[in-house]
PDB file of C-alpha atoms in Angstrom:
ATOM      1  CA  MET A   1    -127.193  63.094  25.662  1.00  0.00           C
ATOM      2  CA  LYS A   2    -125.187  61.418  22.880  1.00  0.00           C
ATOM      3  CA  ILE A   3    -125.387  64.593  20.775  1.00  0.00           C
ATOM      4  CA  ASN A   4    -124.039  66.662  23.671  1.00  0.00           C
ATOM      5  CA  ASN A   5    -121.188  64.188  24.167  1.00  0.00           C
ATOM      6  CA  LEU A   6    -120.371  64.338  20.453  1.00  0.00           C
ATOM      7  CA  LYS A   7    -120.326  68.141  20.546  1.00  0.00           C
ATOM      8  CA  PHE A   8    -118.036  68.039  23.575  1.00  0.00           C
ATOM      9  CA  VAL A   9    -115.624  65.632  21.814  1.00  0.00           C
ATOM     10  CA  LEU A  10    -115.579  67.741  18.624  1.00  0.00           C
ATOM     11  CA  SER A  11    -115.017  70.898  20.650  1.00  0.00           C
ATOM     12  CA  LYS A  12    -112.115  69.254  22.473  1.00  0.00           C
ATOM     13  CA  MET A  13    -110.588  68.093  19.179  1.00  0.00           C
ATOM     14  CA  ARG A  14    -110.822  71.602  17.732  1.00  0.00           C
ATOM     15  CA  LYS A  15    -109.059  73.040  20.777  1.00  0.00           C
ATOM     16  CA  ARG A  16    -106.299  70.466  20.455  1.00  0.00           C
ATOM     17  CA  ARG A  17    -105.873  71.248  16.776  1.00  0.00           C
ATOM     18  CA  ALA A  18    -105.714  74.966  17.572  1.00  0.00           C
ATOM     19  CA  ILE A  19    -103.052  74.311  20.249  1.00  0.00           C
ATOM     20  CA  TYR A  20    -101.032  72.173  17.806  1.00  0.00           C
ATOM     21  CA  VAL A  21    -101.257  74.834  15.093  1.00  0.00           C
ATOM     22  CA  ILE A  22    -100.207  77.589  17.512  1.00  0.00           C
ATOM     23  CA  PHE A  23     -97.318  75.431  18.754  1.00  0.00           C
ATOM     24  CA  ILE A  24     -96.147  74.752  15.183  1.00  0.00           C
ATOM     25  CA  LEU A  25     -96.385  78.430  14.221  1.00  0.00           C
ATOM     26  CA  ILE A  26     -94.446  79.495  17.329  1.00  0.00           C
ATOM     27  CA  SER A  27     -91.789  76.832  16.616  1.00  0.00           C
ATOM     28  CA  ILE A  28     -91.429  78.046  13.014  1.00  0.00           C
ATOM     29  CA  PHE A  29     -91.183  81.668  14.180  1.00  0.00           C
ATOM     30  CA  ILE A  30     -88.525  80.847  16.783  1.00  0.00           C
ATOM     31  CA  SER A  31     -86.562  78.804  14.230  1.00  0.00           C
ATOM     32  CA  LEU A  32     -86.650  81.617  11.668  1.00  0.00           C
ATOM     33  CA  LEU A  33     -85.637  84.149  14.318  1.00  0.00           C
ATOM     34  CA  TYR A  34     -82.714  81.914  15.350  1.00  0.00           C
ATOM     35  CA  LEU A  35     -81.550  81.511  11.743  1.00  0.00           C
ATOM     36  CA  TYR A  36     -81.845  85.247  11.101  1.00  0.00           C
ATOM     37  CA  ASN A  37     -79.814  86.121  14.199  1.00  0.00           C
ATOM     38  CA  ARG A  38     -77.251  83.444  13.380  1.00  0.00           C
ATOM     39  CA  PHE A  39     -76.545  84.389   9.782  1.00  0.00           C
ATOM     40  CA  SER A  40     -77.362  88.113   9.675  1.00  0.00           C
ATOM     41  CA  LEU A  41     -74.533  90.579   9.138  1.00  0.00           C
ATOM     42  CA  ALA A  42     -73.592  93.171  11.714  1.00  0.00           C
ATOM     43  CA  HIS A  43     -75.100  96.628  11.130  1.00  0.00           C
ATOM     44  CA  GLU A  44     -72.387  99.091  10.228  1.00  0.00           C
ATOM     45  CA  ASN A  45     -71.892 101.904  12.702  1.00  0.00           C
ATOM     46  CA  LEU A  46     -71.819 105.043  10.570  1.00  0.00           C
ATOM     47  CA  ARG A  47     -71.114 107.576  13.321  1.00  0.00           C
ATOM     48  CA  SER A  48     -67.892 109.465  12.707  1.00  0.00           C
ATOM     49  CA  PRO A  49     -65.524 109.630  15.686  1.00  0.00           C
ATOM     50  CA  ILE A  50     -64.307 112.923  17.103  1.00  0.00           C
ATOM     51  CA  LEU A  51     -60.539 112.513  17.292  1.00  0.00           C
ATOM     52  CA  GLU A  52     -58.054 114.578  19.234  1.00  0.00           C
ATOM     53  CA  PRO A  53     -54.575 114.860  17.745  1.00  0.00           C
ATOM     54  CA  ASN A  54     -52.376 111.917  18.690  1.00  0.00           C
ATOM     55  CA  ASN A  55     -48.736 112.930  18.419  1.00  0.00           C
ATOM     56  CA  ASP A  56     -47.415 110.087  20.550  1.00  0.00           C
ATOM     57  CA  THR A  57     -44.521 108.388  18.774  1.00  0.00           C
ATOM     58  CA  THR A  58     -44.717 105.272  20.958  1.00  0.00           C
ATOM     59  CA  LEU A  59     -45.349 102.139  18.934  1.00  0.00           C
ATOM     60  CA  THR A  60     -48.606 100.715  20.260  1.00  0.00           C
ATOM     61  CA  ILE A  61     -50.226  97.537  18.958  1.00  0.00           C
ATOM     62  CA  GLY A  62     -53.720  96.241  19.654  1.00  0.00           C
ATOM     63  CA  ILE A  63     -54.824  92.634  19.238  1.00  0.00           C
ATOM     64  CA  ILE A  64     -58.488  91.638  18.970  1.00  0.00           C
ATOM     65  CA  GLY A  65     -60.273  88.446  17.978  1.00  0.00           C
ATOM     66  CA  ASP A  66     -61.340  85.057  19.260  1.00  0.00           C
ATOM     67  CA  SER A  67     -59.719  82.402  21.475  1.00  0.00           C
ATOM     68  CA  TRP A  68     -56.432  82.762  19.584  1.00  0.00           C
ATOM     69  CA  VAL A  69     -56.206  86.165  21.266  1.00  0.00           C
ATOM     70  CA  ALA A  70     -57.996  85.497  24.583  1.00  0.00           C
ATOM     71  CA  ALA A  71     -55.915  85.567  27.770  1.00  0.00           C
ATOM     72  CA  GLY A  72     -53.156  87.429  25.932  1.00  0.00           C
ATOM     73  CA  ASN A  73     -52.071  84.316  24.036  1.00  0.00           C
ATOM     74  CA  LEU A  74     -50.343  86.304  21.290  1.00  0.00           C
ATOM     75  CA  ASP A  75     -49.060  89.264  23.297  1.00  0.00           C
ATOM     76  CA  ALA A  76     -45.674  88.027  24.497  1.00  0.00           C
ATOM     77  CA  PHE A  77     -44.857  86.369  21.167  1.00  0.00           C
ATOM     78  CA  VAL A  78     -45.604  89.518  19.156  1.00  0.00           C
ATOM     79  CA  LYS A  79     -43.671  91.695  21.609  1.00  0.00           C
ATOM     80  CA  ASN A  80     -40.679  89.354  21.439  1.00  0.00           C
ATOM     81  CA  SER A  81     -40.762  89.170  17.630  1.00  0.00           C
ATOM     82  CA  MET A  82     -40.985  92.954  17.382  1.00  0.00           C
ATOM     83  CA  SER A  83     -37.983  93.287  19.723  1.00  0.00           C
ATOM     84  CA  GLN A  84     -36.005  90.899  17.549  1.00  0.00           C
ATOM     85  CA  ASN A  85     -36.741  93.272  14.673  1.00  0.00           C
ATOM     86  CA  GLY A  86     -35.404  96.182  16.722  1.00  0.00           C
ATOM     87  CA  ARG A  87     -38.840  97.627  17.556  1.00  0.00           C
ATOM     88  CA  HIS A  88     -39.989  98.190  21.133  1.00  0.00           C
ATOM     89  CA  CYS A  89     -43.775  98.270  21.490  1.00  0.00           C
ATOM     90  CA  PHE A  90     -46.652  98.314  23.948  1.00  0.00           C
ATOM     91  CA  ILE A  91     -49.467  95.823  23.402  1.00  0.00           C
ATOM     92  CA  TYR A  92     -53.144  96.004  24.357  1.00  0.00           C
ATOM     93  CA  SER A  93     -55.323  92.983  23.649  1.00  0.00           C
ATOM     94  CA  SER A  94     -58.659  91.339  24.255  1.00  0.00           C
ATOM     95  CA  GLY A  95     -60.184  88.204  22.755  1.00  0.00           C
ATOM     96  CA  GLN A  96     -63.425  86.285  23.175  1.00  0.00           C
ATOM     97  CA  GLY A  97     -63.370  82.516  22.900  1.00  0.00           C
ATOM     98  CA  GLY A  98     -65.768  81.214  20.260  1.00  0.00           C
ATOM     99  CA  ALA A  99     -66.400  84.684  18.811  1.00  0.00           C
ATOM    100  CA  LYS A 100     -67.319  84.989  15.160  1.00  0.00           C
ATOM    101  CA  THR A 101     -66.336  88.016  13.067  1.00  0.00           C
ATOM    102  CA  LYS A 102     -69.712  89.636  13.739  1.00  0.00           C
ATOM    103  CA  GLN A 103     -69.128  89.518  17.511  1.00  0.00           C
ATOM    104  CA  VAL A 104     -65.545  90.766  17.140  1.00  0.00           C
ATOM    105  CA  TYR A 105     -66.941  93.785  15.287  1.00  0.00           C
ATOM    106  CA  MET A 106     -69.671  94.398  17.859  1.00  0.00           C
ATOM    107  CA  ASN A 107     -67.136  94.181  20.709  1.00  0.00           C
ATOM    108  CA  LEU A 108     -65.515  97.334  19.302  1.00  0.00           C
ATOM    109  CA  PHE A 109     -68.604  99.215  20.530  1.00  0.00           C
ATOM    110  CA  GLY A 110     -69.043  97.456  23.880  1.00  0.00           C
ATOM    111  CA  SER A 111     -69.336  99.479  27.075  1.00  0.00           C
ATOM    112  CA  GLN A 112     -66.501  99.504  29.577  1.00  0.00           C
ATOM    113  CA  ARG A 113     -68.563  97.229  31.827  1.00  0.00           C
ATOM    114  CA  ASP A 114     -68.597  94.550  29.127  1.00  0.00           C
ATOM    115  CA  PHE A 115     -65.783  92.076  29.819  1.00  0.00           C
ATOM    116  CA  PHE A 116     -65.196  91.451  26.110  1.00  0.00           C
ATOM    117  CA  SER A 117     -65.390  95.076  25.007  1.00  0.00           C
ATOM    118  CA  THR A 118     -62.502  96.185  22.785  1.00  0.00           C
ATOM    119  CA  ALA A 119     -63.556  99.832  22.574  1.00  0.00           C
ATOM    120  CA  PHE A 120     -60.359 100.703  24.457  1.00  0.00           C
ATOM    121  CA  ILE A 121     -58.376  99.783  21.319  1.00  0.00           C
ATOM    122  CA  LYS A 122     -59.991 102.714  19.525  1.00  0.00           C
ATOM    123  CA  LEU A 123     -59.773 105.090  22.484  1.00  0.00           C
ATOM    124  CA  LYS A 124     -56.041 104.466  22.797  1.00  0.00           C
ATOM    125  CA  GLN A 125     -55.683 104.949  19.044  1.00  0.00           C
ATOM    126  CA  VAL A 126     -53.076 102.237  18.749  1.00  0.00           C
ATOM    127  CA  LYS A 127     -50.839 102.450  15.666  1.00  0.00           C
ATOM    128  CA  TYR A 128     -51.667  98.932  14.496  1.00  0.00           C
ATOM    129  CA  CYS A 129     -54.390  96.452  15.400  1.00  0.00           C
ATOM    130  CA  ILE A 130     -53.943  92.749  14.744  1.00  0.00           C
ATOM    131  CA  VAL A 131     -57.232  91.029  13.911  1.00  0.00           C
ATOM    132  CA  SER A 132     -57.362  87.267  14.434  1.00  0.00           C
ATOM    133  CA  CYS A 133     -60.740  85.665  13.762  1.00  0.00           C
ATOM    134  CA  GLY A 134     -62.660  83.609  11.213  1.00  0.00           C
ATOM    135  CA  VAL A 135     -62.019  80.029  12.287  1.00  0.00           C
ATOM    136  CA  ASN A 136     -65.337  79.949  14.168  1.00  0.00           C
ATOM    137  CA  ASP A 137     -67.123  81.394  11.132  1.00  0.00           C
ATOM    138  CA  SER A 138     -65.584  78.739   8.915  1.00  0.00           C
ATOM    139  CA  PHE A 139     -66.227  75.657  11.037  1.00  0.00           C
ATOM    140  CA  GLY A 140     -69.639  76.963  12.093  1.00  0.00           C
ATOM    141  CA  GLN A 141     -70.568  77.269   8.389  1.00  0.00           C
ATOM    142  CA  PHE A 142     -71.705  80.880   8.648  1.00  0.00           C
ATOM    143  CA  GLY A 143     -70.938  81.570   5.007  1.00  0.00           C
ATOM    144  CA  LYS A 144     -68.231  83.380   3.057  1.00  0.00           C
ATOM    145  CA  ARG A 145     -70.380  86.518   2.766  1.00  0.00           C
ATOM    146  CA  PHE A 146     -70.886  86.627   6.545  1.00  0.00           C
ATOM    147  CA  TYR A 147     -67.132  86.274   7.061  1.00  0.00           C
ATOM    148  CA  SER A 148     -65.882  88.687   4.387  1.00  0.00           C
ATOM    149  CA  LYS A 149     -68.452  91.443   5.030  1.00  0.00           C
ATOM    150  CA  ASN A 150     -67.964  91.458   8.797  1.00  0.00           C
ATOM    151  CA  MET A 151     -64.180  91.430   8.417  1.00  0.00           C
ATOM    152  CA  CYS A 152     -64.422  94.508   6.242  1.00  0.00           C
ATOM    153  CA  LEU A 153     -66.619  96.205   8.843  1.00  0.00           C
ATOM    154  CA  ILE A 154     -63.890  95.621  11.424  1.00  0.00           C
ATOM    155  CA  ILE A 155     -61.275  97.055   9.064  1.00  0.00           C
ATOM    156  CA  LYS A 156     -63.313 100.166   8.250  1.00  0.00           C
ATOM    157  CA  GLU A 157     -64.035 100.865  11.914  1.00  0.00           C
ATOM    158  CA  LEU A 158     -60.340 100.717  12.807  1.00  0.00           C
ATOM    159  CA  LEU A 159     -59.427 102.966   9.880  1.00  0.00           C
ATOM    160  CA  LYS A 160     -61.794 105.656  11.190  1.00  0.00           C
ATOM    161  CA  TYR A 161     -59.451 105.981  14.160  1.00  0.00           C
ATOM    162  CA  ASN A 162     -56.303 106.069  12.018  1.00  0.00           C
ATOM    163  CA  ILE A 163     -55.454 102.559  13.195  1.00  0.00           C
ATOM    164  CA  LYS A 164     -53.847 100.323  10.599  1.00  0.00           C
ATOM    165  CA  PRO A 165     -55.478  96.863  10.602  1.00  0.00           C
ATOM    166  CA  VAL A 166     -53.152  93.845  10.518  1.00  0.00           C
ATOM    167  CA  ILE A 167     -55.342  91.087   9.107  1.00  0.00           C
ATOM    168  CA  ILE A 168     -54.394  87.461   9.672  1.00  0.00           C
ATOM    169  CA  GLU A 169     -55.610  85.348   6.779  1.00  0.00           C
ATOM    170  CA  LEU A 170     -58.123  82.640   7.684  1.00  0.00           C
ATOM    171  CA  PRO A 171     -55.842  79.955   9.180  1.00  0.00           C
ATOM    172  CA  GLN A 172     -55.441  76.350   8.256  1.00  0.00           C
ATOM    173  CA  TYR A 173     -56.951  74.054  10.895  1.00  0.00           C
ATOM    174  CA  GLY A 174     -58.080  70.443  11.249  1.00  0.00           C
ATOM    175  CA  VAL A 175     -61.483  70.618   9.569  1.00  0.00           C
ATOM    176  CA  ALA A 176     -61.831  66.867   8.950  1.00  0.00           C
ATOM    177  CA  GLU A 177     -60.502  65.930  12.375  1.00  0.00           C
ATOM    178  CA  LEU A 178     -62.874  68.283  14.172  1.00  0.00           C
ATOM    179  CA  TYR A 179     -65.815  67.148  12.063  1.00  0.00           C
ATOM    180  CA  ASP A 180     -65.157  63.495  12.960  1.00  0.00           C
ATOM    181  CA  LYS A 181     -65.445  64.396  16.654  1.00  0.00           C
ATOM    182  CA  LEU A 182     -68.895  65.936  16.289  1.00  0.00           C
ATOM    183  CA  HIS A 183     -72.031  64.244  17.590  1.00  0.00           C
ATOM    184  CA  ILE A 184     -74.172  62.820  14.771  1.00  0.00           C
ATOM    185  CA  VAL A 185     -76.775  65.580  15.248  1.00  0.00           C
ATOM    186  CA  ASN A 186     -74.114  68.290  14.933  1.00  0.00           C
ATOM    187  CA  LYS A 187     -72.685  66.532  11.884  1.00  0.00           C
ATOM    188  CA  ILE A 188     -76.074  66.711  10.197  1.00  0.00           C
ATOM    189  CA  LYS A 189     -76.478  70.400  11.147  1.00  0.00           C
ATOM    190  CA  THR A 190     -73.001  71.180   9.823  1.00  0.00           C
ATOM    191  CA  HIS A 191     -73.782  69.504   6.503  1.00  0.00           C
ATOM    192  CA  ILE A 192     -77.117  71.322   6.198  1.00  0.00           C
ATOM    193  CA  TYR A 193     -75.544  74.705   6.939  1.00  0.00           C
ATOM    194  CA  SER A 194     -72.664  74.079   4.531  1.00  0.00           C
ATOM    195  CA  PHE A 195     -75.124  73.076   1.786  1.00  0.00           C
ATOM    196  CA  PHE A 196     -76.728  76.528   1.945  1.00  0.00           C
ATOM    197  CA  THR A 197     -73.639  78.643   2.679  1.00  0.00           C
ATOM    198  CA  SER A 198     -70.721  77.031   0.856  1.00  0.00           C
ATOM    199  CA  ASP A 199     -69.875  75.860  -2.643  1.00  0.00           C
ATOM    200  CA  SER A 200     -67.033  73.688  -1.386  1.00  0.00           C
ATOM    201  CA  GLY A 201     -68.729  71.844   1.469  1.00  0.00           C
ATOM    202  CA  VAL A 202     -67.512  71.578   5.047  1.00  0.00           C
ATOM    203  CA  ASP A 203     -63.876  72.373   4.208  1.00  0.00           C
ATOM    204  CA  ASN A 204     -64.409  75.962   3.081  1.00  0.00           C
ATOM    205  CA  ILE A 205     -61.085  77.621   3.976  1.00  0.00           C
ATOM    206  CA  LYS A 206     -60.034  78.385   0.395  1.00  0.00           C
ATOM    207  CA  GLU A 207     -63.485  79.693  -0.469  1.00  0.00           C
ATOM    208  CA  TYR A 208     -63.596  82.037   2.528  1.00  0.00           C
ATOM    209  CA  ARG A 209     -60.093  83.328   1.794  1.00  0.00           C
ATOM    210  CA  GLU A 210     -60.998  84.141  -1.794  1.00  0.00           C
ATOM    211  CA  ALA A 211     -64.204  85.856  -0.682  1.00  0.00           C
ATOM    212  CA  LEU A 212     -62.301  88.136   1.699  1.00  0.00           C
ATOM    213  CA  ASN A 213     -59.736  89.055  -0.963  1.00  0.00           C
ATOM    214  CA  GLU A 214     -62.525  89.903  -3.403  1.00  0.00           C
ATOM    215  CA  GLU A 215     -64.349  92.001  -0.802  1.00  0.00           C
ATOM    216  CA  LEU A 216     -61.164  93.863   0.151  1.00  0.00           C
ATOM    217  CA  LYS A 217     -60.594  94.772  -3.498  1.00  0.00           C
ATOM    218  CA  LYS A 218     -64.242  95.670  -4.019  1.00  0.00           C
ATOM    219  CA  GLN A 219     -64.220  98.051  -1.035  1.00  0.00           C
ATOM    220  CA  LEU A 220     -60.731  99.404  -1.903  1.00  0.00           C
ATOM    221  CA  LEU A 221     -59.326  98.237   1.431  1.00  0.00           C
ATOM    222  CA  HIS A 222     -56.505  95.959   0.313  1.00  0.00           C
ATOM    223  CA  ASP A 223     -53.889  98.737   0.236  1.00  0.00           C
ATOM    224  CA  LYS A 224     -55.001 100.100   3.614  1.00  0.00           C
ATOM    225  CA  ILE A 225     -54.115  97.017   5.658  1.00  0.00           C
ATOM    226  CA  VAL A 226     -51.161  94.810   6.520  1.00  0.00           C
ATOM    227  CA  PHE A 227     -52.123  91.344   5.276  1.00  0.00           C
ATOM    228  CA  ILE A 228     -50.570  88.295   6.947  1.00  0.00           C
ATOM    229  CA  ASP A 229     -50.372  85.297   4.615  1.00  0.00           C
ATOM    230  CA  PHE A 230     -51.091  82.347   6.919  1.00  0.00           C
ATOM    231  CA  ASP A 231     -49.604  79.871   4.460  1.00  0.00           C
ATOM    232  CA  ALA A 232     -46.225  81.303   5.495  1.00  0.00           C
ATOM    233  CA  VAL A 233     -47.017  79.869   8.955  1.00  0.00           C
ATOM    234  CA  CYS A 234     -48.685  76.658   7.803  1.00  0.00           C
ATOM    235  CA  GLY A 235     -49.542  75.853   4.202  1.00  0.00           C
ATOM    236  CA  ASP A 236     -50.836  72.341   4.871  1.00  0.00           C
ATOM    237  CA  TYR A 237     -52.427  71.464   8.211  1.00  0.00           C
ATOM    238  CA  LYS A 238     -51.433  67.796   7.947  1.00  0.00           C
ATOM    239  CA  LYS A 239     -47.771  68.816   7.831  1.00  0.00           C
ATOM    240  CA  CYS A 240     -47.989  71.191  10.812  1.00  0.00           C
ATOM    241  CA  GLY A 241     -48.676  68.811  13.690  1.00  0.00           C
ATOM    242  CA  ASN A 242     -46.266  70.591  16.036  1.00  0.00           C
ATOM    243  CA  LEU A 243     -48.042  73.915  15.553  1.00  0.00           C
ATOM    244  CA  TYR A 244     -51.474  72.841  16.827  1.00  0.00           C
ATOM    245  CA  THR A 245     -52.723  71.556  20.168  1.00  0.00           C
ATOM    246  CA  ASP A 246     -56.231  70.329  19.320  1.00  0.00           C
ATOM    247  CA  HIS A 247     -56.782  70.798  15.557  1.00  0.00           C
ATOM    248  CA  PHE A 248     -58.115  74.275  16.351  1.00  0.00           C
ATOM    249  CA  HIS A 249     -55.605  76.180  18.503  1.00  0.00           C
ATOM    250  CA  LEU A 250     -51.899  76.900  18.269  1.00  0.00           C
ATOM    251  CA  THR A 251     -49.034  75.639  20.393  1.00  0.00           C
ATOM    252  CA  ASP A 252     -46.312  78.010  21.587  1.00  0.00           C
ATOM    253  CA  ALA A 253     -44.340  77.040  18.486  1.00  0.00           C
ATOM    254  CA  GLY A 254     -47.345  77.995  16.346  1.00  0.00           C
ATOM    255  CA  TYR A 255     -47.824  81.336  18.097  1.00  0.00           C
ATOM    256  CA  SER A 256     -44.106  82.075  17.755  1.00  0.00           C
ATOM    257  CA  LYS A 257     -44.142  81.415  14.024  1.00  0.00           C
ATOM    258  CA  LEU A 258     -47.301  83.484  13.533  1.00  0.00           C
ATOM    259  CA  ALA A 259     -45.865  86.328  15.610  1.00  0.00           C
ATOM    260  CA  ASN A 260     -42.748  86.371  13.424  1.00  0.00           C
ATOM    261  CA  GLU A 261     -44.888  86.858  10.319  1.00  0.00           C
ATOM    262  CA  ILE A 262     -46.903  89.581  12.037  1.00  0.00           C
ATOM    263  CA  ALA A 263     -43.759  91.405  13.176  1.00  0.00           C
ATOM    264  CA  ASN A 264     -42.265  91.184   9.692  1.00  0.00           C
ATOM    265  CA  GLY A 265     -45.450  92.617   8.204  1.00  0.00           C
ATOM    266  CA  ILE A 266     -45.633  95.516  10.662  1.00  0.00           C
ATOM    267  CA  CYS A 267     -41.917  96.342  10.437  1.00  0.00           C
ATOM    268  CA  THR A 268     -42.052  96.316   6.631  1.00  0.00           C
ATOM    269  CA  ASP A 269     -44.993  98.712   6.768  1.00  0.00           C
ATOM    270  CA  LEU A 270     -43.174 100.994   9.217  1.00  0.00           C
ATOM    271  CA  LEU A 271     -40.280 101.317   6.787  1.00  0.00           C
ATOM    272  CA  LYS A 272     -42.688 102.585   4.119  1.00  0.00           C
ATOM    273  CA  ASN A 273     -43.874 105.448   6.334  1.00  0.00           C
TER     274      ASN A 273
END
């Protein structure tokens, strides 16, 4: 009887160990899958578009990106700034709050049923497309390679459709202020991610900017875009209090100043052609 009880106890212990091992293995697998999906680059779409001739002389401008673009935040400011430069234009825009560069790229291929799809930008073959994203990459500690590579994918996709990309440099924003507001668990995660993805720690703006410039030169894209130097809008976040609402997003004054730089960049490019 005692032997049978001992066998039963040992059998039960083995089953528990097996359950624990399976649980640990599943947890590791799910964690690795999450990290892969989080940090993996978008897969480049290599299909060549079939384009019909577009002889329309109307100046059309697209705007894609994250929450800085969502709800048409930039539209009126860009249109007004272009008008002040003597250029009438039509604007088409769509932004997704919280989107990283990878998602902004993938949205270019979304179906018409997808609320955040920006495929219409390509179908309309706008003359210029303003791209505003990267802040979520930076604060989320996705890595300079993730940011620079995905930005270049966006640029190359637009160029296939004879659309000139207008790239807004990674903006200044309140890195320290936003970090201080994080829950302790998120602070730890942010530090861990930054340890593996950044040489400069949590405040990685300069590092990401340099990585994009290097990637643009490497892929021979620098001369094919209109580059908007964000330091012309705000060179030091601590001195630009009136331009930001919450350390992360712009006020109307901020959008107006950014739109002026964008309009200047586009109008200068138009004079070259």
